[in-house]
Coordinates of C-alpha atoms and ligand atoms in Angstrom, one line a residue:
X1 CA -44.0 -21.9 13.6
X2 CA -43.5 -19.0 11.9
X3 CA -46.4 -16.2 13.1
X4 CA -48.4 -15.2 10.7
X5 CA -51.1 -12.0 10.2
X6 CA -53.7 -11.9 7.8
X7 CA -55.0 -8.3 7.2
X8 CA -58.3 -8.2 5.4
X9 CA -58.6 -5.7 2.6
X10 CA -62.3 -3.9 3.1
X11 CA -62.4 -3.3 -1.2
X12 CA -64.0 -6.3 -1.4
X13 CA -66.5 -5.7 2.2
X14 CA -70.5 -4.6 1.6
X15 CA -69.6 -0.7 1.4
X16 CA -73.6 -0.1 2.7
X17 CA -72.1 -1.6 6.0
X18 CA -68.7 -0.8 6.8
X19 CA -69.0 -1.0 10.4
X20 CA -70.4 -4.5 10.5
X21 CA -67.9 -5.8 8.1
X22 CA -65.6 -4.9 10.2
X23 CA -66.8 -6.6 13.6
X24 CA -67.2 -9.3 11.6
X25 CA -63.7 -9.9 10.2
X26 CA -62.6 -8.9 14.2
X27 CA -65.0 -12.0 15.2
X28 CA -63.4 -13.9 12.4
X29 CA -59.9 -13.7 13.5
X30 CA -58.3 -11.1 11.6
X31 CA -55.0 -9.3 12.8
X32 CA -55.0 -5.9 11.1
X33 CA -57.9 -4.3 8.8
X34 CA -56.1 -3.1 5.4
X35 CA -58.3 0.0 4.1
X36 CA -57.0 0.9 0.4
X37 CA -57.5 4.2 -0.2
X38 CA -57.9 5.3 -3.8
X39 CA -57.7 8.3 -6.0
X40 CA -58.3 8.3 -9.2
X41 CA -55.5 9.6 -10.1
X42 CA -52.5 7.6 -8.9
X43 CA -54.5 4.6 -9.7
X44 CA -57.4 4.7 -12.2
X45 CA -60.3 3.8 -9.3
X46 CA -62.1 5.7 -6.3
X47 CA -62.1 4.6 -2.8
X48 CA -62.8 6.3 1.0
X49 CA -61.0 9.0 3.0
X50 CA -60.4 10.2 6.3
X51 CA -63.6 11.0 7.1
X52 CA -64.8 7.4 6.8
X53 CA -61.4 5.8 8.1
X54 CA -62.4 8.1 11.1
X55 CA -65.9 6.2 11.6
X56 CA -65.2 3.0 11.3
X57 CA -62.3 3.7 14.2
X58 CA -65.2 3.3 16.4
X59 CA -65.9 -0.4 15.4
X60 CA -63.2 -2.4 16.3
X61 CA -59.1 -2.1 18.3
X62 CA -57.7 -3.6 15.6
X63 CA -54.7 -1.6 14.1
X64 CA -55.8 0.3 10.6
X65 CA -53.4 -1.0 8.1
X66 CA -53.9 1.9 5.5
X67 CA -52.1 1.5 2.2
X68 CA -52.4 5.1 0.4
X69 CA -52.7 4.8 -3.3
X70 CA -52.8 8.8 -3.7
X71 CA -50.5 11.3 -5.3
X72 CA -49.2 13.6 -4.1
X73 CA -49.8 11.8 -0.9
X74 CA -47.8 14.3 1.5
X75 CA -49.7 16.6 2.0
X76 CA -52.7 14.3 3.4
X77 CA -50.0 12.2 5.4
X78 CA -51.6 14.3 8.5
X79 CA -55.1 13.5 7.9
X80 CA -54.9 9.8 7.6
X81 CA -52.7 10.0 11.2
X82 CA -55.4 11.6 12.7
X83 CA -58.0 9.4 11.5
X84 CA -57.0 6.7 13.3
X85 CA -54.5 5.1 11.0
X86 CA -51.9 3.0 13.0
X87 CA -49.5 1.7 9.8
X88 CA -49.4 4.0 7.3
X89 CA -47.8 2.5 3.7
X90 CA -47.1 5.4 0.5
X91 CA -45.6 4.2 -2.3
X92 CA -42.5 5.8 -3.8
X93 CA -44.0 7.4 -6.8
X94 CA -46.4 9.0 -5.0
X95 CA -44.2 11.9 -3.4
X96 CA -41.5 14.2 -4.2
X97 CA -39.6 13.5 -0.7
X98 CA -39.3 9.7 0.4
X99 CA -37.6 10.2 3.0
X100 CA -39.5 13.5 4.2
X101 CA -42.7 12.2 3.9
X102 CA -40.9 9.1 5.9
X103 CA -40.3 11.5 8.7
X104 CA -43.7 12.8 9.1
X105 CA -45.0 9.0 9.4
X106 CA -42.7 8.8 12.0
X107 CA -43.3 11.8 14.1
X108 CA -46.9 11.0 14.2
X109 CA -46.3 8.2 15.9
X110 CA -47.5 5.7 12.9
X111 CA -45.8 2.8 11.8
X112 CA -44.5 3.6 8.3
X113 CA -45.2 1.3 5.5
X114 CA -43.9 1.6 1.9
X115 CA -45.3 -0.4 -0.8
X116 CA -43.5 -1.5 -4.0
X117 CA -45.1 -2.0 -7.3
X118 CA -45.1 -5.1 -9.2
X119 CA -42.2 -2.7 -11.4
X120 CA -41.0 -1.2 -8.7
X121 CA -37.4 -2.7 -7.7
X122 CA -36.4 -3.5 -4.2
X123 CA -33.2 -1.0 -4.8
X124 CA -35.5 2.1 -5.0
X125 CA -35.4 1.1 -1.1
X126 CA -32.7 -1.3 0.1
X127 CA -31.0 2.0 2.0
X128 CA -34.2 3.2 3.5
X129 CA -34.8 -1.1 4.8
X130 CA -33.4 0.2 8.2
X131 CA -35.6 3.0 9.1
X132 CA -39.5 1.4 7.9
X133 CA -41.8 -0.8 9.5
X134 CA -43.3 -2.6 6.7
X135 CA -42.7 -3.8 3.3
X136 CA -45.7 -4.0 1.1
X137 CA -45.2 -6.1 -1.9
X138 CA -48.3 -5.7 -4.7
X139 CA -48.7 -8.9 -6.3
X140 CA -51.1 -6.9 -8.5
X141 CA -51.3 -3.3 -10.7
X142 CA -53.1 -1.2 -7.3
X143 CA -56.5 -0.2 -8.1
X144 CA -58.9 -3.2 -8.1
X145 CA -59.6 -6.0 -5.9
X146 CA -60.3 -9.3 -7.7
X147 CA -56.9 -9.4 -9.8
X148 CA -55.0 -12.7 -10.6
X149 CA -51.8 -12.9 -8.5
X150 CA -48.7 -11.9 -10.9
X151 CA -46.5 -15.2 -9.8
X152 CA -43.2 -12.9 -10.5
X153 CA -43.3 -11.2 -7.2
X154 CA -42.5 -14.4 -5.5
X155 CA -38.4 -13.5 -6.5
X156 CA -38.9 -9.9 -5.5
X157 CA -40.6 -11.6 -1.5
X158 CA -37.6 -13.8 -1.4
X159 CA -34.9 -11.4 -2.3
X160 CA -36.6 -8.9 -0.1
X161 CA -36.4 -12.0 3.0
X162 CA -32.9 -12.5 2.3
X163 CA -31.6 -8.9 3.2
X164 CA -34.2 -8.8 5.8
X165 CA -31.8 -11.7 7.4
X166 CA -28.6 -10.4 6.5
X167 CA -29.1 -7.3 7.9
X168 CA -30.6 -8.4 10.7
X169 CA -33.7 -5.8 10.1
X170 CA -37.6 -6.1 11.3
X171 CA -39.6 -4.5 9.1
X172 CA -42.8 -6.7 8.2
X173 CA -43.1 -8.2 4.7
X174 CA -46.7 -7.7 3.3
X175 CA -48.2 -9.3 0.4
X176 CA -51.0 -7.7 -1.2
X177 CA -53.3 -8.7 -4.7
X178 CA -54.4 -11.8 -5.5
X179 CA -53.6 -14.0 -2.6
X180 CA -55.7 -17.2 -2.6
X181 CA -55.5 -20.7 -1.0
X182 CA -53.4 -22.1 -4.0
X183 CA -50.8 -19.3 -3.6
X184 CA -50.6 -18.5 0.1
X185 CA -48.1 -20.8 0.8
X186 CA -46.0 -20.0 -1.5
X187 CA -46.1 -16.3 -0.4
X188 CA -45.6 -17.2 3.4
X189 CA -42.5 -19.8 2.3
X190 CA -41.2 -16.9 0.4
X191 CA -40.3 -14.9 3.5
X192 CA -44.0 -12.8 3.9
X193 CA -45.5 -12.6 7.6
X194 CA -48.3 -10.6 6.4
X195 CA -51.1 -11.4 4.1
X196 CA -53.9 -9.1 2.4
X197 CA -56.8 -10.4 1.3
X198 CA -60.1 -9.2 -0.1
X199 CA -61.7 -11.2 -2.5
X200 CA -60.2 -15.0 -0.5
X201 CA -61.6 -13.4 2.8
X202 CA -65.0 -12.6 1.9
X203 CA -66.0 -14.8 -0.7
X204 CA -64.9 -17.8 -0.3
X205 CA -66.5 -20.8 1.6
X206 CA -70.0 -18.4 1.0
X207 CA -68.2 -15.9 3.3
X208 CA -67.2 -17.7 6.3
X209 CA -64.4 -15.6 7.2
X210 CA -63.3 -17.8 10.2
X211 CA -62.4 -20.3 7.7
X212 CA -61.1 -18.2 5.3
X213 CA -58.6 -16.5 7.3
X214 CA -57.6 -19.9 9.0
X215 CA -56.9 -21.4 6.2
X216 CA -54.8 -18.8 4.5
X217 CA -52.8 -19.0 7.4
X218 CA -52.4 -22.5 7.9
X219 CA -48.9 -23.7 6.2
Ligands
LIG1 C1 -55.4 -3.4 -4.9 C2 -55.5 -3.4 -3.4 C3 -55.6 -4.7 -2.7 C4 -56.7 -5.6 -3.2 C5 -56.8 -6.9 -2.5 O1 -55.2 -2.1 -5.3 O2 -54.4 -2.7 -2.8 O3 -55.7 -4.6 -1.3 O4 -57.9 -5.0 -3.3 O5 -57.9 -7.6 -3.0 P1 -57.8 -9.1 -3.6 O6 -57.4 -10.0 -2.5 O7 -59.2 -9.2 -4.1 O8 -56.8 -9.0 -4.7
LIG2 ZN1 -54.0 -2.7 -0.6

């Protein structure tokens, strides 16, 4: 059976409490916590920073899936590396130099992660496939948790899949926005291996996030 990670998007956690949210989706099974990381700017809502990212690094060994919706983001590549970021996802539109701002992911030892807008083609990547870690694939306009799932992006998943198998290439495929229990198959049969969730993870079943995250892995 194909293995399967769910990471947990903290938008939708008790922001009074960061640090127990986060034990509590590490007791609940979670694989990777995804901290969004908003502007205001590249997307029209505020989020946290490095300073935060920094102390909640004390709460749990699980790797910091941190998806940067910030413009430029360059220049604050650094920061988020030495916060205690372990995957560190940019998307496109948010620098001058891809492939630069690729580099310095790289030679700070993070796992680089580019994410691709629900308008954002897979071309703007295909040649770059070969040198990232990750794949994530918005299944939403970034900005808000708690946004319906635009069913479109399933083509963009499998397209992405196939040339992930012709070219023999590892890089993860991530879905983020949206993701519920009626679409999560569909997502995984697609050709994802990673899930984001928020709003599934920590509202449904009243919040049991055991079940939560079982079930949106279960096939
Ligand atoms: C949207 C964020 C997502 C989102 C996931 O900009 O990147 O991580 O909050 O939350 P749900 O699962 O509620 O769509
Ligand atoms: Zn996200």
């Amino acid at each position: 059976m194909k293995n399967i990670q769910i990471s947990p998007s903290i938008l939708s956690a008790d922001f009074s409490q960061l640090g127990e949210e986060i034990k509590r989706l590490e007791g609940g099974g979670a694989d990777l916590i995804h901290v969004d990381v908003m502007d205001g700017h590249f997307v029209p809502n505020i989020t946290i920073g490095p300073p935060v990212i920094k102390t909640l690094r004390n709460y749990t060994k699980l790797p910091f899936d941190v998806h940067l919706m910030i413009s430029p983001v360059h220049k604050y590549i650094k920061n988020f590396a030495e916060a205690g970021s372990d995957i560190i996802t940019i998307h496109p539109e948010a620098t001058d130099n891809l492939i630069e701002s690729i580099k310095l992911i790289k030679q700070l030892n993070k796992k680089v992660g580019i994410s691709l807008n629900p308008n954002t083609e897979v071309s703007v990547i295909e040649k770059l496939l070969k040198e990232i870690d990750l794949v994530l694939i918005m299944s939403v306009y970034p900005g808000f948790g708690g946004q319906k799932f635009i069913p479109e992006v399933i083509e963009k998943i499998k397209k992405l899949y196939q040339i992930k198998k012709d070219k023999k290439l590892k890089f993860d495929i991530e879905v983020d926005g949206g993701i519920n229990f009626s679409n999560s198959k569909e997502v995984i049969s697609a050709g994802a291996n990673i899930l984001v969730s928020g709003t599934t993870i920590f509202k449904e079943n009243n919040g049991d996030i055991k079940k939560n995250i079982e079930t949106l892995k279960s096939m």
